[in-house]
mmCIF file of C-alpha atoms in Angstrom:
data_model
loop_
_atom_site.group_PDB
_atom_site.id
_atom_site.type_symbol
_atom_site.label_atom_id
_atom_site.label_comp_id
_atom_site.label_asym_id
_atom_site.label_seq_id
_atom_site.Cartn_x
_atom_site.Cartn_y
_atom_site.Cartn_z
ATOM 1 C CA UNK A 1 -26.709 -36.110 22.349
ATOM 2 C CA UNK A 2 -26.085 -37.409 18.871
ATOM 3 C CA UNK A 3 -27.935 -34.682 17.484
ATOM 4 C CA UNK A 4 -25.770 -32.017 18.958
ATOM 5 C CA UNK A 5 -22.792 -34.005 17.681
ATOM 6 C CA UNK A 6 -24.009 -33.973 14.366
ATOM 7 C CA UNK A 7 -24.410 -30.419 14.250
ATOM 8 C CA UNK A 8 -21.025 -29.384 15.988
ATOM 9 C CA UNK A 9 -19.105 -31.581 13.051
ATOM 10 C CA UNK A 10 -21.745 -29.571 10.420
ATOM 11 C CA UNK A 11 -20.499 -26.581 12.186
ATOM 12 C CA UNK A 12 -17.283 -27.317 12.177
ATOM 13 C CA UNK A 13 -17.331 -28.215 8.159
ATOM 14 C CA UNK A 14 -18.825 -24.996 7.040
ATOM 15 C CA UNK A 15 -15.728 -22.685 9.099
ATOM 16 C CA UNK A 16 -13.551 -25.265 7.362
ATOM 17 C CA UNK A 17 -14.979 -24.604 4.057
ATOM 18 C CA UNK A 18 -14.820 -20.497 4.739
ATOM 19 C CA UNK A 19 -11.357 -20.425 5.750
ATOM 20 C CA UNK A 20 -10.147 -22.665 2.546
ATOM 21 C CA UNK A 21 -12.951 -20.016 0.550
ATOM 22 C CA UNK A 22 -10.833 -17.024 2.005
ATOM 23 C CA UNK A 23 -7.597 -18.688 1.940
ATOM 24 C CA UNK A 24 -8.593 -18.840 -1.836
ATOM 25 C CA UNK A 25 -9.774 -15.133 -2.597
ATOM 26 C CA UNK A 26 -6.247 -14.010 -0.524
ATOM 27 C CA UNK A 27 -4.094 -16.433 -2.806
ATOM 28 C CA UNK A 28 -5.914 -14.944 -6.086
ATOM 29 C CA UNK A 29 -5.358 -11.260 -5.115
ATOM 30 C CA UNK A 30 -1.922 -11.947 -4.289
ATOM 31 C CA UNK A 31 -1.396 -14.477 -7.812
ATOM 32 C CA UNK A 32 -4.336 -12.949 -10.461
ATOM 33 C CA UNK A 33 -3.786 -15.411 -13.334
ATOM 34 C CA UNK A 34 -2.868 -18.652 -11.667
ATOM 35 C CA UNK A 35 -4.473 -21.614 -12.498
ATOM 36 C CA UNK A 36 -6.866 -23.869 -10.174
ATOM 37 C CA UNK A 37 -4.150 -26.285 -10.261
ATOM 38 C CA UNK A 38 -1.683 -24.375 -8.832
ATOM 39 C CA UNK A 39 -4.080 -22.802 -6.295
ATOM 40 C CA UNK A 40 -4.436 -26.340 -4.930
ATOM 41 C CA UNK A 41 -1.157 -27.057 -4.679
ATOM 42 C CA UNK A 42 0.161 -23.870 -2.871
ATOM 43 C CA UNK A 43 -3.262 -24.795 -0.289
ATOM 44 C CA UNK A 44 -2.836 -28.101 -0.125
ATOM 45 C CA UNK A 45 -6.494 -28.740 -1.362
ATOM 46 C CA UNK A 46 -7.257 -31.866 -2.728
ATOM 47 C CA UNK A 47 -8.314 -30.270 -6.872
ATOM 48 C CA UNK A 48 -11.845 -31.688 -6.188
ATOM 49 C CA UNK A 49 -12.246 -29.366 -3.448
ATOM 50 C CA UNK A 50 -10.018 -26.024 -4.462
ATOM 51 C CA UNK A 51 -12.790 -26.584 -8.335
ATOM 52 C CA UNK A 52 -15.603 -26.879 -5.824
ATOM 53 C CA UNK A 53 -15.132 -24.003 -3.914
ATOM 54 C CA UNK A 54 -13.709 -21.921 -6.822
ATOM 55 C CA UNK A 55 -17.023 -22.673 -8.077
ATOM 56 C CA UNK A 56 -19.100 -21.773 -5.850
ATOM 57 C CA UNK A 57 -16.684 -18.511 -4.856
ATOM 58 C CA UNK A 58 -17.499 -17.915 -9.027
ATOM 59 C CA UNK A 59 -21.012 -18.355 -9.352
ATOM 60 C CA UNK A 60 -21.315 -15.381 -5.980
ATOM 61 C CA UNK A 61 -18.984 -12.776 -8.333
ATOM 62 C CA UNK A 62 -15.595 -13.238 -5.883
ATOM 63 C CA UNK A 63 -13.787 -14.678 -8.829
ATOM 64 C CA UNK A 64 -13.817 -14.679 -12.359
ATOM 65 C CA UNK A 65 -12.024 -16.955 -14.912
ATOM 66 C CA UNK A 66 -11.939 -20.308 -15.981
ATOM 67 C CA UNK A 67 -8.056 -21.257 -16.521
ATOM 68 C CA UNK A 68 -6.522 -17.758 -15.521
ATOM 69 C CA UNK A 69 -8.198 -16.961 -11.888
ATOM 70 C CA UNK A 70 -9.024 -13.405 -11.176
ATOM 71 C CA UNK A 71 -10.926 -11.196 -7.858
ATOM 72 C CA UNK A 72 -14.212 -10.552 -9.066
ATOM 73 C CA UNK A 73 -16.876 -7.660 -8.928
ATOM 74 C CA UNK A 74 -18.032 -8.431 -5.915
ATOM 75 C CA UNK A 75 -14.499 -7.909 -4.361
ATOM 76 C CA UNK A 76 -14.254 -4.590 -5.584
ATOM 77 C CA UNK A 77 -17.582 -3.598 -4.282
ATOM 78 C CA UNK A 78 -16.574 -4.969 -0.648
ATOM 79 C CA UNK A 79 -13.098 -2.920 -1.020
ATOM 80 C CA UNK A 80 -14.489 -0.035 -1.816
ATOM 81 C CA UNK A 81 -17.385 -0.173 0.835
ATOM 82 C CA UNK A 82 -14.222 -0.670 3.302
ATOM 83 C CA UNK A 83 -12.277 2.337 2.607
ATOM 84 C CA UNK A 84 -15.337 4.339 2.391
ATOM 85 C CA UNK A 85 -15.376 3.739 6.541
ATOM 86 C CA UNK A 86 -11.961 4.979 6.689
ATOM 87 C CA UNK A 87 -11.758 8.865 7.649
ATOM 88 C CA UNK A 88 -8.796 9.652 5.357
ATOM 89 C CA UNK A 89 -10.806 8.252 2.139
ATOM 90 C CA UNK A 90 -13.392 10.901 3.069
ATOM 91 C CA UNK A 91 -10.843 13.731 3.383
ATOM 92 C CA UNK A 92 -8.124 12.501 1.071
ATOM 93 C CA UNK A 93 -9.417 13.339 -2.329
ATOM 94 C CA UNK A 94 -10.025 17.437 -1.455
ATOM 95 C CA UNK A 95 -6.889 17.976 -0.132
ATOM 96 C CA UNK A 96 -4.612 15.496 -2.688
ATOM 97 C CA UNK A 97 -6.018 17.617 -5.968
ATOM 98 C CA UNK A 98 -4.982 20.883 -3.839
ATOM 99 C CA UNK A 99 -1.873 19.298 -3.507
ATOM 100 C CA UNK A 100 -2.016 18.624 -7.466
ATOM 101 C CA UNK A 101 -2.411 22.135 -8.492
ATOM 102 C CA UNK A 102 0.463 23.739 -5.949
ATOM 103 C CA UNK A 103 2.644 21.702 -7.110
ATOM 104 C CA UNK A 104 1.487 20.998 -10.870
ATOM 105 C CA UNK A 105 3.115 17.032 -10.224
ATOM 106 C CA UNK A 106 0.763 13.239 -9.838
ATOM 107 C CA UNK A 107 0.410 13.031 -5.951
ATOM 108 C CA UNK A 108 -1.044 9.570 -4.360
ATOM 109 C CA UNK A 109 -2.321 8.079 -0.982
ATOM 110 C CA UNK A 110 -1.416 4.573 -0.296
ATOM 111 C CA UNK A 111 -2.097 2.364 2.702
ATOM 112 C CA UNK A 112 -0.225 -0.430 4.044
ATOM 113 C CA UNK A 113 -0.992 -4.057 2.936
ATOM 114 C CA UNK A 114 0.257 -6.729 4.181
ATOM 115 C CA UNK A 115 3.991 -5.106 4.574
ATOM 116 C CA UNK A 116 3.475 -3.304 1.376
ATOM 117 C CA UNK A 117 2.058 -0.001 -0.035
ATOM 118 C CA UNK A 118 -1.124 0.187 -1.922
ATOM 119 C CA UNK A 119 -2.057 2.595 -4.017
ATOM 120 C CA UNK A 120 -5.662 4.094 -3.127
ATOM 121 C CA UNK A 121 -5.875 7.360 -4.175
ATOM 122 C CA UNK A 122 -3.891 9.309 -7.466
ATOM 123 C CA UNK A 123 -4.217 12.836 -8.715
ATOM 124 C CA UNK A 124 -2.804 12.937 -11.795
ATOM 125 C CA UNK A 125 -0.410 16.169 -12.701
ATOM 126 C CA UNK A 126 -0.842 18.574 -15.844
ATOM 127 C CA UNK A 127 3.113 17.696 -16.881
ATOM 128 C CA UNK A 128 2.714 15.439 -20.638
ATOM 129 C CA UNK A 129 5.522 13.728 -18.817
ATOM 130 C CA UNK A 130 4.247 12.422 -15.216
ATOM 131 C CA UNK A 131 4.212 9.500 -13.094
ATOM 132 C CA UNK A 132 1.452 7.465 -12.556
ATOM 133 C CA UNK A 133 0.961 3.920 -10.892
ATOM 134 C CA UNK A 134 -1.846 1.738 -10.921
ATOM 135 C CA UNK A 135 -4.633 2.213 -8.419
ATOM 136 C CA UNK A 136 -3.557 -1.010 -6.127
ATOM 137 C CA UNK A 137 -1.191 -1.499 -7.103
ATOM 138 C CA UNK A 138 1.170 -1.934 -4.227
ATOM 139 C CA UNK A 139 5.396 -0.528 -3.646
ATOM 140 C CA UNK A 140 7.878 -1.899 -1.064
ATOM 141 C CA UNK A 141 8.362 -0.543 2.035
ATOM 142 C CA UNK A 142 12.078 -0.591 1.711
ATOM 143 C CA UNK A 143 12.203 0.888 -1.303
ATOM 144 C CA UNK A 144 9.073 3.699 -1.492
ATOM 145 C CA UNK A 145 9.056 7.096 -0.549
ATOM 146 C CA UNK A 146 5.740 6.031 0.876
ATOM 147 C CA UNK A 147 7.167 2.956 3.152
ATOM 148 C CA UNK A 148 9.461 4.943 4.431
ATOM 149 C CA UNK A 149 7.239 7.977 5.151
ATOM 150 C CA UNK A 150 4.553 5.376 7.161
ATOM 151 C CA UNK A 151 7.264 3.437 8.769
ATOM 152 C CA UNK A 152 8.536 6.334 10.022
ATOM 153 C CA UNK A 153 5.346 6.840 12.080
ATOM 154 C CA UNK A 154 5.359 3.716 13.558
ATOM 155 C CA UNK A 155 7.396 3.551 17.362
ATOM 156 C CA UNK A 156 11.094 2.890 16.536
ATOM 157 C CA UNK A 157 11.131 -0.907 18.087
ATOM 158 C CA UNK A 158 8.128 -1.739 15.596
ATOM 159 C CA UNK A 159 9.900 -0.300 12.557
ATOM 160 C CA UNK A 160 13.173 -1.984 13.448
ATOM 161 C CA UNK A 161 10.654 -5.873 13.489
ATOM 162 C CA UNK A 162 9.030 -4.600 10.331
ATOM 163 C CA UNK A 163 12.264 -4.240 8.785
ATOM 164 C CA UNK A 164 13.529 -7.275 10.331
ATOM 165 C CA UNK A 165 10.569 -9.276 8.628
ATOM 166 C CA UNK A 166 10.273 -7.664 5.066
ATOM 167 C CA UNK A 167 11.977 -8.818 2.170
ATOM 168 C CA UNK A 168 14.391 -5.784 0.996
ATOM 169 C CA UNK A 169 15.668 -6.456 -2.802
ATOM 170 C CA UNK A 170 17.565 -3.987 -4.739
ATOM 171 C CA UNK A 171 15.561 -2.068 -7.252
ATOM 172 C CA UNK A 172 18.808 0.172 -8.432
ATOM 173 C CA UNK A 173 21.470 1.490 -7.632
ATOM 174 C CA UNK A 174 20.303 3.437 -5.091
ATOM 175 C CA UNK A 175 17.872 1.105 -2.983
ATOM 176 C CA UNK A 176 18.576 0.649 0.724
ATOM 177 C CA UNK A 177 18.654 -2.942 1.364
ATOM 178 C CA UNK A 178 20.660 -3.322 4.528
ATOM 179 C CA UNK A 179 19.024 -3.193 8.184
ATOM 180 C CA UNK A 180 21.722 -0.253 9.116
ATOM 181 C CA UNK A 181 21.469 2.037 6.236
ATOM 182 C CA UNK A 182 17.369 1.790 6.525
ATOM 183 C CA UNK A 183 17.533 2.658 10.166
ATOM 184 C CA UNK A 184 19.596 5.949 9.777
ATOM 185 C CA UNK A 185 17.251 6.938 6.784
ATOM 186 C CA UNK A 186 14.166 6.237 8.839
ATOM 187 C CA UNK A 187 15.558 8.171 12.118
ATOM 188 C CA UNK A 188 16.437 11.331 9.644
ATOM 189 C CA UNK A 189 12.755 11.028 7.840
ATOM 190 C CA UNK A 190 11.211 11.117 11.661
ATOM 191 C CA UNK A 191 13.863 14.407 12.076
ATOM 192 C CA UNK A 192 12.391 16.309 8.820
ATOM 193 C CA UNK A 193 8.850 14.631 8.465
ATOM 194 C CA UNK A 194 9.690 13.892 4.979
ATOM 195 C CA UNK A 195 10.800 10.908 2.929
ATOM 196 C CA UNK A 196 12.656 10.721 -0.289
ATOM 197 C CA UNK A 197 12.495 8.134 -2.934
ATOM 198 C CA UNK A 198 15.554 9.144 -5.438
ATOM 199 C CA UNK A 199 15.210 6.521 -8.202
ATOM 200 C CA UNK A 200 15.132 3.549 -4.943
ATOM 201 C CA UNK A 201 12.693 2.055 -7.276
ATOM 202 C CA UNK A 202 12.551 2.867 -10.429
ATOM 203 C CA UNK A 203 15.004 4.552 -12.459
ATOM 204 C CA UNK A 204 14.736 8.435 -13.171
ATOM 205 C CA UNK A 205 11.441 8.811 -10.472
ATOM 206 C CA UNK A 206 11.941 10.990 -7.747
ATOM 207 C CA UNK A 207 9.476 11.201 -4.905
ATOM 208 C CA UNK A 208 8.363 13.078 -1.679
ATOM 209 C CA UNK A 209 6.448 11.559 1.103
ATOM 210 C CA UNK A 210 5.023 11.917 4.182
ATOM 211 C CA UNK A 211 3.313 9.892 7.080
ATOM 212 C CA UNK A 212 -0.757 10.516 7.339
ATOM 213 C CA UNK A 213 -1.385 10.476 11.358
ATOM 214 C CA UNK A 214 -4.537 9.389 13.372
ATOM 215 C CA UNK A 215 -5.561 10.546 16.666
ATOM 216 C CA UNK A 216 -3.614 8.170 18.354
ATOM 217 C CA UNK A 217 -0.097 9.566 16.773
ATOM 218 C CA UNK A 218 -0.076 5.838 14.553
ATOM 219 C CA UNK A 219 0.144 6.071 10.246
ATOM 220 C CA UNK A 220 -2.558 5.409 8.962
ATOM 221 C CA UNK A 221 -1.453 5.963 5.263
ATOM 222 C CA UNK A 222 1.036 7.965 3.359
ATOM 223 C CA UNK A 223 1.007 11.119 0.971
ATOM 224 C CA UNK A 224 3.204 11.654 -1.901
ATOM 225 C CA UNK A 225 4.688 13.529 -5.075
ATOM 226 C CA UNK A 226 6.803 12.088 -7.649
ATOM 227 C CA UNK A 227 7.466 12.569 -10.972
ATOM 228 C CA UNK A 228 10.864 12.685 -13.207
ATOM 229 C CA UNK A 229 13.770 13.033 -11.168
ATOM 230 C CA UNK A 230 15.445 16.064 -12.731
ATOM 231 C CA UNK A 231 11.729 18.082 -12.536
ATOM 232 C CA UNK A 232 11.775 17.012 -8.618
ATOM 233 C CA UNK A 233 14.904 18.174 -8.051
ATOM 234 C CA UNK A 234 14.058 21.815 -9.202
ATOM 235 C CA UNK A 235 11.575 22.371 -7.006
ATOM 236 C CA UNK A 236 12.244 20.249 -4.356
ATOM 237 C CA UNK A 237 11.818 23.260 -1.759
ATOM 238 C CA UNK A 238 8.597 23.779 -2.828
ATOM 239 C CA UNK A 239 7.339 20.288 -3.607
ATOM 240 C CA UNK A 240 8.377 19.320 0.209
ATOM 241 C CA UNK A 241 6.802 22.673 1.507
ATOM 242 C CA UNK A 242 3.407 21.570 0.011
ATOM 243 C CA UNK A 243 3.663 17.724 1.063
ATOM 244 C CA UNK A 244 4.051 18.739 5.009
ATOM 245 C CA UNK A 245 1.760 21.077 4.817
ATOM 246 C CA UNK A 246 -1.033 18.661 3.408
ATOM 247 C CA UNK A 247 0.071 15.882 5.170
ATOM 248 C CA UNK A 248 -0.420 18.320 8.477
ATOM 249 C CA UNK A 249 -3.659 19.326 7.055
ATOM 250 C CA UNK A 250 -5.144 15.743 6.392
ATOM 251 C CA UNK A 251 -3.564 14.283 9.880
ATOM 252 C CA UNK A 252 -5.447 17.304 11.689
ATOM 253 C CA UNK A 253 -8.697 16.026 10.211
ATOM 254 C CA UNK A 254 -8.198 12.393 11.318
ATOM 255 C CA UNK A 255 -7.727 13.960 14.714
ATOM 256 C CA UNK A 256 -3.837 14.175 14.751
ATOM 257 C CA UNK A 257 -1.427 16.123 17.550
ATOM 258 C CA UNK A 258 0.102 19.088 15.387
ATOM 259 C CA UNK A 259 3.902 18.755 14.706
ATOM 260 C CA UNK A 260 6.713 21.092 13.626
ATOM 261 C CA UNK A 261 9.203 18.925 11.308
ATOM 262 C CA UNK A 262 12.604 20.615 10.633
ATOM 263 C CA UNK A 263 12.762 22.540 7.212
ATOM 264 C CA UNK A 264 14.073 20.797 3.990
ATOM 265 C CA UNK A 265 17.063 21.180 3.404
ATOM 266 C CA UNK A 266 18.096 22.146 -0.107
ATOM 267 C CA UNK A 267 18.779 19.256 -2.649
#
């Protein structure tokens, strides 16, 4: 009997120490630069344990750094190994460089993370002048052509909690911040298929977006086109034209229902 005790509280110290190990790789994605010291503090690890574990979590390659923490190789190997299982990473990159040369402007994938875009796939444009953002990187939901476009996707109740639960600061003049004015802009994206980010984000950057659909109707990612507002805006037929029809194209090979959106209007 005591030896079954014994190995239940052994048990039981090892899932301790993997949670507080994960807990740790979650906080340095989410902080890269912080210090041990505050990594034990925003825990609640004891700084013996949050150096022991760091250490051990360094010596296997999940982080690197000695005062300025960040994810290590062996992170990067495990992310990429996961989005190689999703479909759209497998039919993504064809149709997003098609989508490149129609429309001669950077076009991206992103995926939601934990109630934010990230950035998992870019195609950059010819233009000298383009826009380009960091692959993961990650953009509000509130605030990104790309939120908006995957939120629109999701069933109307579930949108309305997610925008309950997000933060939604103003990025310019023309973010949506308020619960109302995001609702009526999601209903009208789920109208046209299409979402616009008009300098909600950063000043001067237009983009065009669209939901990426599985087999069960559900986002599973988002497509888009941006580049300087002005360039948008003169071809914003076109650039729209092109976005539905590869965001059609890429949600037919994840096993999507084909849809008819309304056509854009002109800008």
């Amino acid at each position: 009997m005591s030896t079954v005790n014994a190995s239940n509280d052994v048990d039981r110290g090892a899932a301790g120490t993997l949670v507080r190990g994960l807990d740790i790789i979650e906080w340095v994605a989410a902080r890269p630069g912080g210090t041990v010291q505050r990594l034990a503090t925003d825990l609640g690890l004891s700084r013996s344990a949050a150096y022991r574990i760091v250490g051990t979590l360094r010596d296997r390659g999940y982080v690197v750094g000695e005062t300025e923490l960040r994810l290590g190789p062996v992170t990067m190997r495990l992310g990429l190994q996961a989005l190689d299982g999703l479909d759209v990473f497998a039919v993504g990159p064809e149709h997003l460089r098609a989508l490149v040369d129609e429309t001669e402007e950077t076009a991206f994938i992103a995926v939601v993370d934990d109630d934010q875009m990230c950035y998992v796939m870019q195609e950059e444009g010819p233009q000298v002048v383009r826009v380009l953002s960091k692959l993961g990187s990650r953009a509000p939901l509130h605030a990104s052509g790309l939120g908006k476009a995957w939120m629109s996707a999701l069933p109307a109740a579930e949108a309305d909690a997610v925008l309950a639960r997000i933060p939604r600061p103003r990025y310019t003049p023309t973010t949506l911040t308020t619960l109302t004015e995001l609702r009526t802009e999601l209903d009208r994206i789920r109208d046209q298929g299409w979402a616009l980010d008009d300098a909600e984000r950063e000043p001067g950057v237009r983009c065009i977006a669209a939901p990426l659909v599985g087999r069960d109707g559900r986002p599973v990612a988002a497509i888009s086109v941006a580049g300087p507002r002005e360039r948008i805006v003169d071809a914003q037929d076109d650039i729209v034209a092109a976005v539905l029809r590869t965001a059609a194209r890429i949600s037919a090979a994840l096993g999507a229902e084909p849809r008819t959106p309304a056509p854009p209007p002109t800008p």
